[in-house]
Amino acid sequence: MIFQDNVIKEYLKNVYFITGTPCGGKTTVSRALAEKYGFELFDVDERFDEHKKMSNPLFQPAMNTYFNSADEFFGRTVEEYKNWLLNNTREQLEFVLLDLIRLSENKKVLCDCHLTVAQALAFSEPARVVFLIKDPSNLVDEYGNRPDHQGFFQYLNSATDIEKAKQTVNITLYELNVNRIEEIKSSSFFWIERTVDSTVESTLTCVEKHLGLI
């Protein structure tokens, strides 16, 4: 069954989307907003294992790909790694949309997620979407040092050639996001770019104003 965009938008009218690129501040801002306003917080990454249990390898092959070791995981080409990440996100999206429809029926939900500009246009309105972005160069150390990504960082450090594994991740994240950032900046959506001068407080205030919360 295929649902038209206007139908999905109607059923997701109680959902705010905080999306963007890695290390842009999505998780920090989403958690702060959810706590301040009492919104239901829906973190796509935290729901992955739950969605994987419901998935079918025939229909969601990327979500069900198994790697024997860190060397196998990080030993892929950048193109293979990129395609796997993109397919994972695409396959999980159906589970995410159905969860959001159910959760937001009678309350506001804040979704920390990975939407493209096209998906944001299809599922929501600019007034309910914020893109938080960051220069995608050399993200691996910052990404891996976050408390919620310690499992990934430990896995990376179990690779035989750690520096090569880091290089693969850095190149993959850069190639996935460099053009995406330009697309976001030229779109009709509100965006904030994280820099060395950014603060959580200033970013949070800008997001609140855009979403009409203050």
GROMACS .gro file of C-alpha atoms in nm:
model
  214
    1MET     CA    1   0.000   0.000   0.000
    2ILE     CA    2   0.127   0.347  -0.093
    3PHE     CA    3   0.021   0.650   0.110
    4GLN     CA    4   0.015   0.990  -0.056
    5ASP     CA    5   0.226   1.268   0.097
    6ASN     CA    6  -0.074   1.473   0.209
    7VAL     CA    7  -0.206   1.175   0.406
    8ILE     CA    8   0.127   1.120   0.583
    9LYS     CA    9   0.158   1.493   0.660
   10GLU     CA   10  -0.186   1.497   0.818
   11TYR     CA   11  -0.108   1.202   1.042
   12LEU     CA   12   0.227   1.353   1.141
   13LYS     CA   13   0.098   1.704   1.216
   14ASN     CA   14   0.188   1.663   1.586
   15VAL     CA   15   0.550   1.571   1.510
   16TYR     CA   16   0.847   1.808   1.517
   17PHE     CA   17   1.151   1.684   1.326
   18ILE     CA   18   1.506   1.765   1.438
   19THR     CA   19   1.727   1.634   1.162
   20GLY     CA   20   2.052   1.718   0.986
   21THR     CA   21   2.406   1.582   0.966
   22PRO     CA   22   2.633   1.402   1.216
   23CYS     CA   23   2.754   1.610   1.513
   24GLY     CA   24   2.521   1.898   1.425
   25GLY     CA   25   2.361   1.888   1.769
   26LYS     CA   26   2.043   1.693   1.694
   27THR     CA   27   2.050   1.470   2.001
   28THR     CA   28   2.145   1.746   2.245
   29VAL     CA   29   1.878   1.986   2.121
   30SER     CA   30   1.610   1.717   2.094
   31ARG     CA   31   1.662   1.599   2.449
   32ALA     CA   32   1.663   1.953   2.584
   33LEU     CA   33   1.340   2.043   2.402
   34ALA     CA   34   1.165   1.723   2.503
   35GLU     CA   35   1.251   1.777   2.868
   36LYS     CA   36   1.157   2.144   2.866
   37TYR     CA   37   0.821   2.104   2.692
   38GLY     CA   38   0.725   1.752   2.795
   39PHE     CA   39   0.727   1.617   2.440
   40GLU     CA   40   0.758   1.247   2.367
   41LEU     CA   41   1.114   1.197   2.242
   42PHE     CA   42   1.162   0.958   1.953
   43ASP     CA   43   1.527   0.884   1.875
   44VAL     CA   44   1.556   0.688   1.551
   45ASP     CA   45   1.898   0.545   1.638
   46GLU     CA   46   1.775   0.418   1.976
   47ARG     CA   47   1.483   0.240   1.806
   48PHE     CA   48   1.698   0.057   1.550
   49ASP     CA   49   1.733  -0.270   1.745
   50GLU     CA   50   1.359  -0.275   1.812
   51HIS     CA   51   1.284  -0.223   1.442
   52LYS     CA   52   1.542  -0.482   1.340
   53LYS     CA   53   1.358  -0.746   1.544
   54MET     CA   54   1.045  -0.673   1.339
   55SER     CA   55   1.229  -0.661   1.008
   56ASN     CA   56   1.253  -0.929   0.742
   57PRO     CA   57   1.586  -1.000   0.567
   58LEU     CA   58   1.397  -1.035   0.240
   59PHE     CA   59   1.256  -0.682   0.258
   60GLN     CA   60   1.514  -0.515   0.484
   61PRO     CA   61   1.847  -0.676   0.384
   62ALA     CA   62   2.070  -0.388   0.497
   63MET     CA   63   1.918  -0.385   0.845
   64ASN     CA   64   1.992  -0.756   0.871
   65THR     CA   65   2.347  -0.758   0.735
   66TYR     CA   66   2.582  -0.933   0.978
   67PHE     CA   67   2.953  -0.859   1.008
   68ASN     CA   68   3.191  -1.111   1.162
   69SER     CA   69   3.439  -0.853   1.287
   70ALA     CA   70   3.538  -0.487   1.289
   71ASP     CA   71   3.788  -0.566   1.014
   72GLU     CA   72   3.504  -0.690   0.794
   73PHE     CA   73   3.282  -0.392   0.884
   74PHE     CA   74   3.545  -0.122   0.825
   75GLY     CA   75   3.721  -0.313   0.549
   76ARG     CA   76   3.451  -0.231   0.298
   77THR     CA   77   3.505   0.030   0.030
   78VAL     CA   78   3.370   0.377   0.099
   79GLU     CA   79   3.105   0.321  -0.167
   80GLU     CA   80   2.992  -0.004  -0.005
   81TYR     CA   81   2.983   0.160   0.337
   82LYS     CA   82   2.783   0.457   0.205
   83ASN     CA   83   2.528   0.237   0.030
   84TRP     CA   84   2.482   0.024   0.340
   85LEU     CA   85   2.420   0.333   0.559
   86LEU     CA   86   2.176   0.482   0.309
   87ASN     CA   87   1.987   0.154   0.272
   88ASN     CA   88   1.969   0.109   0.650
   89THR     CA   89   1.809   0.452   0.685
   90ARG     CA   90   1.569   0.390   0.398
   91GLU     CA   91   1.460   0.050   0.526
   92GLN     CA   92   1.404   0.172   0.881
   93LEU     CA   93   1.200   0.470   0.766
   94GLU     CA   94   0.877   0.272   0.725
   95PHE     CA   95   0.898   0.151   1.086
   96VAL     CA   96   0.972   0.506   1.198
   97LEU     CA   97   0.673   0.658   1.019
   98LEU     CA   98   0.430   0.401   1.157
   99ASP     CA   99   0.566   0.452   1.510
  100LEU     CA  100   0.534   0.829   1.479
  101ILE     CA  101   0.176   0.807   1.355
  102ARG     CA  102   0.085   0.590   1.655
  103LEU     CA  103   0.273   0.794   1.915
  104SER     CA  104   0.161   1.138   1.797
  105GLU     CA  105  -0.211   1.069   1.772
  106ASN     CA  106  -0.292   1.262   2.091
  107LYS     CA  107   0.036   1.432   2.186
  108LYS     CA  108   0.335   1.620   2.053
  109VAL     CA  109   0.635   1.411   1.953
  110LEU     CA  110   0.991   1.529   1.891
  111CYS     CA  111   1.174   1.310   1.640
  112ASP     CA  112   1.555   1.300   1.632
  113CYS     CA  113   1.616   1.152   1.288
  114HIS     CA  114   1.795   1.148   0.952
  115LEU     CA  115   1.572   1.303   0.686
  116THR     CA  116   1.674   1.419   0.344
  117VAL     CA  117   1.529   1.745   0.212
  118ALA     CA  118   1.297   1.545  -0.015
  119GLN     CA  119   1.172   1.334   0.275
  120ALA     CA  120   1.117   1.640   0.493
  121LEU     CA  121   0.908   1.793   0.215
  122ALA     CA  122   0.706   1.474   0.182
  123PHE     CA  123   0.639   1.412   0.550
  124SER     CA  124   0.612   1.755   0.709
  125GLU     CA  125   0.606   2.132   0.670
  126PRO     CA  126   0.903   2.372   0.704
  127ALA     CA  127   0.750   2.515   1.023
  128ARG     CA  128   0.790   2.179   1.199
  129VAL     CA  129   1.138   2.086   1.073
  130VAL     CA  130   1.486   2.199   1.177
  131PHE     CA  131   1.811   2.093   1.011
  132LEU     CA  132   2.118   2.106   1.235
  133ILE     CA  133   2.437   2.070   1.033
  134LYS     CA  134   2.814   2.067   1.075
  135ASP     CA  135   3.113   2.067   0.842
  136PRO     CA  136   3.154   1.695   0.761
  137SER     CA  137   3.534   1.698   0.764
  138ASN     CA  138   3.708   1.480   1.025
  139LEU     CA  139   3.398   1.378   1.219
  140VAL     CA  140   3.505   1.038   1.344
  141ASP     CA  141   3.674   1.142   1.670
  142GLU     CA  142   3.393   1.375   1.774
  143TYR     CA  143   3.133   1.118   1.671
  144GLY     CA  144   3.306   0.838   1.857
  145ASN     CA  145   3.370   1.037   2.174
  146ARG     CA  146   3.001   1.097   2.241
  147PRO     CA  147   2.860   0.899   2.537
  148ASP     CA  148   2.582   0.751   2.321
  149HIS     CA  149   2.832   0.626   2.061
  150GLN     CA  150   3.078   0.450   2.288
  151GLY     CA  151   2.979   0.109   2.152
  152PHE     CA  152   3.067   0.221   1.800
  153PHE     CA  153   3.396   0.373   1.914
  154GLN     CA  154   3.497   0.055   2.099
  155TYR     CA  155   3.407  -0.149   1.791
  156LEU     CA  156   3.620   0.079   1.571
  157ASN     CA  157   3.913   0.047   1.812
  158SER     CA  158   3.895  -0.330   1.785
  159ALA     CA  159   3.993  -0.312   1.417
  160THR     CA  160   4.341  -0.436   1.327
  161ASP     CA  161   4.427  -0.106   1.156
  162ILE     CA  162   4.248   0.159   1.362
  163GLU     CA  163   4.375   0.456   1.162
  164LYS     CA  164   4.261   0.302   0.835
  165ALA     CA  165   3.920   0.227   0.988
  166LYS     CA  166   3.893   0.590   1.104
  167GLN     CA  167   3.988   0.711   0.758
  168THR     CA  168   3.716   0.497   0.602
  169VAL     CA  169   3.455   0.638   0.840
  170ASN     CA  170   3.572   0.996   0.786
  171ILE     CA  171   3.564   0.971   0.407
  172THR     CA  172   3.227   0.796   0.413
  173LEU     CA  173   3.066   1.057   0.638
  174TYR     CA  174   3.216   1.339   0.434
  175GLU     CA  175   3.095   1.203   0.100
  176LEU     CA  176   2.750   1.131   0.242
  177ASN     CA  177   2.703   1.479   0.383
  178VAL     CA  178   2.903   1.739   0.189
  179ASN     CA  179   2.649   1.769  -0.093
  180ARG     CA  180   2.360   1.720   0.147
  181ILE     CA  181   2.465   2.029   0.340
  182GLU     CA  182   2.458   2.241   0.025
  183GLU     CA  183   2.113   2.102  -0.056
  184ILE     CA  184   1.988   2.190   0.293
  185LYS     CA  185   2.127   2.543   0.271
  186SER     CA  186   1.957   2.605  -0.062
  187SER     CA  187   1.622   2.459   0.049
  188SER     CA  188   1.321   2.627   0.208
  189PHE     CA  189   1.397   2.467   0.544
  190PHE     CA  190   1.534   2.637   0.853
  191TRP     CA  191   1.890   2.531   0.931
  192ILE     CA  192   2.161   2.609   1.184
  193GLU     CA  193   2.527   2.532   1.122
  194ARG     CA  194   2.730   2.433   1.425
  195THR     CA  195   3.066   2.611   1.456
  196VAL     CA  196   3.331   2.652   1.726
  197ASP     CA  197   3.135   2.953   1.854
  198SER     CA  198   2.801   2.772   1.881
  199THR     CA  199   2.643   2.714   2.220
  200VAL     CA  200   2.363   2.481   2.319
  201GLU     CA  201   2.168   2.772   2.467
  202SER     CA  202   2.180   2.989   2.154
  203THR     CA  203   2.097   2.698   1.926
  204LEU     CA  204   1.809   2.592   2.149
  205THR     CA  205   1.663   2.943   2.148
  206CYS     CA  206   1.678   2.962   1.767
  207VAL     CA  207   1.507   2.625   1.734
  208GLU     CA  208   1.236   2.720   1.984
  209LYS     CA  209   1.162   3.042   1.794
  210HIS     CA  210   1.142   2.864   1.460
  211LEU     CA  211   0.908   2.595   1.593
  212GLY     CA  212   0.685   2.860   1.751
  213LEU     CA  213   0.747   2.740   2.104
  214ILE     CA  214   0.846   3.087   2.230
   0.00000   0.00000   0.00000
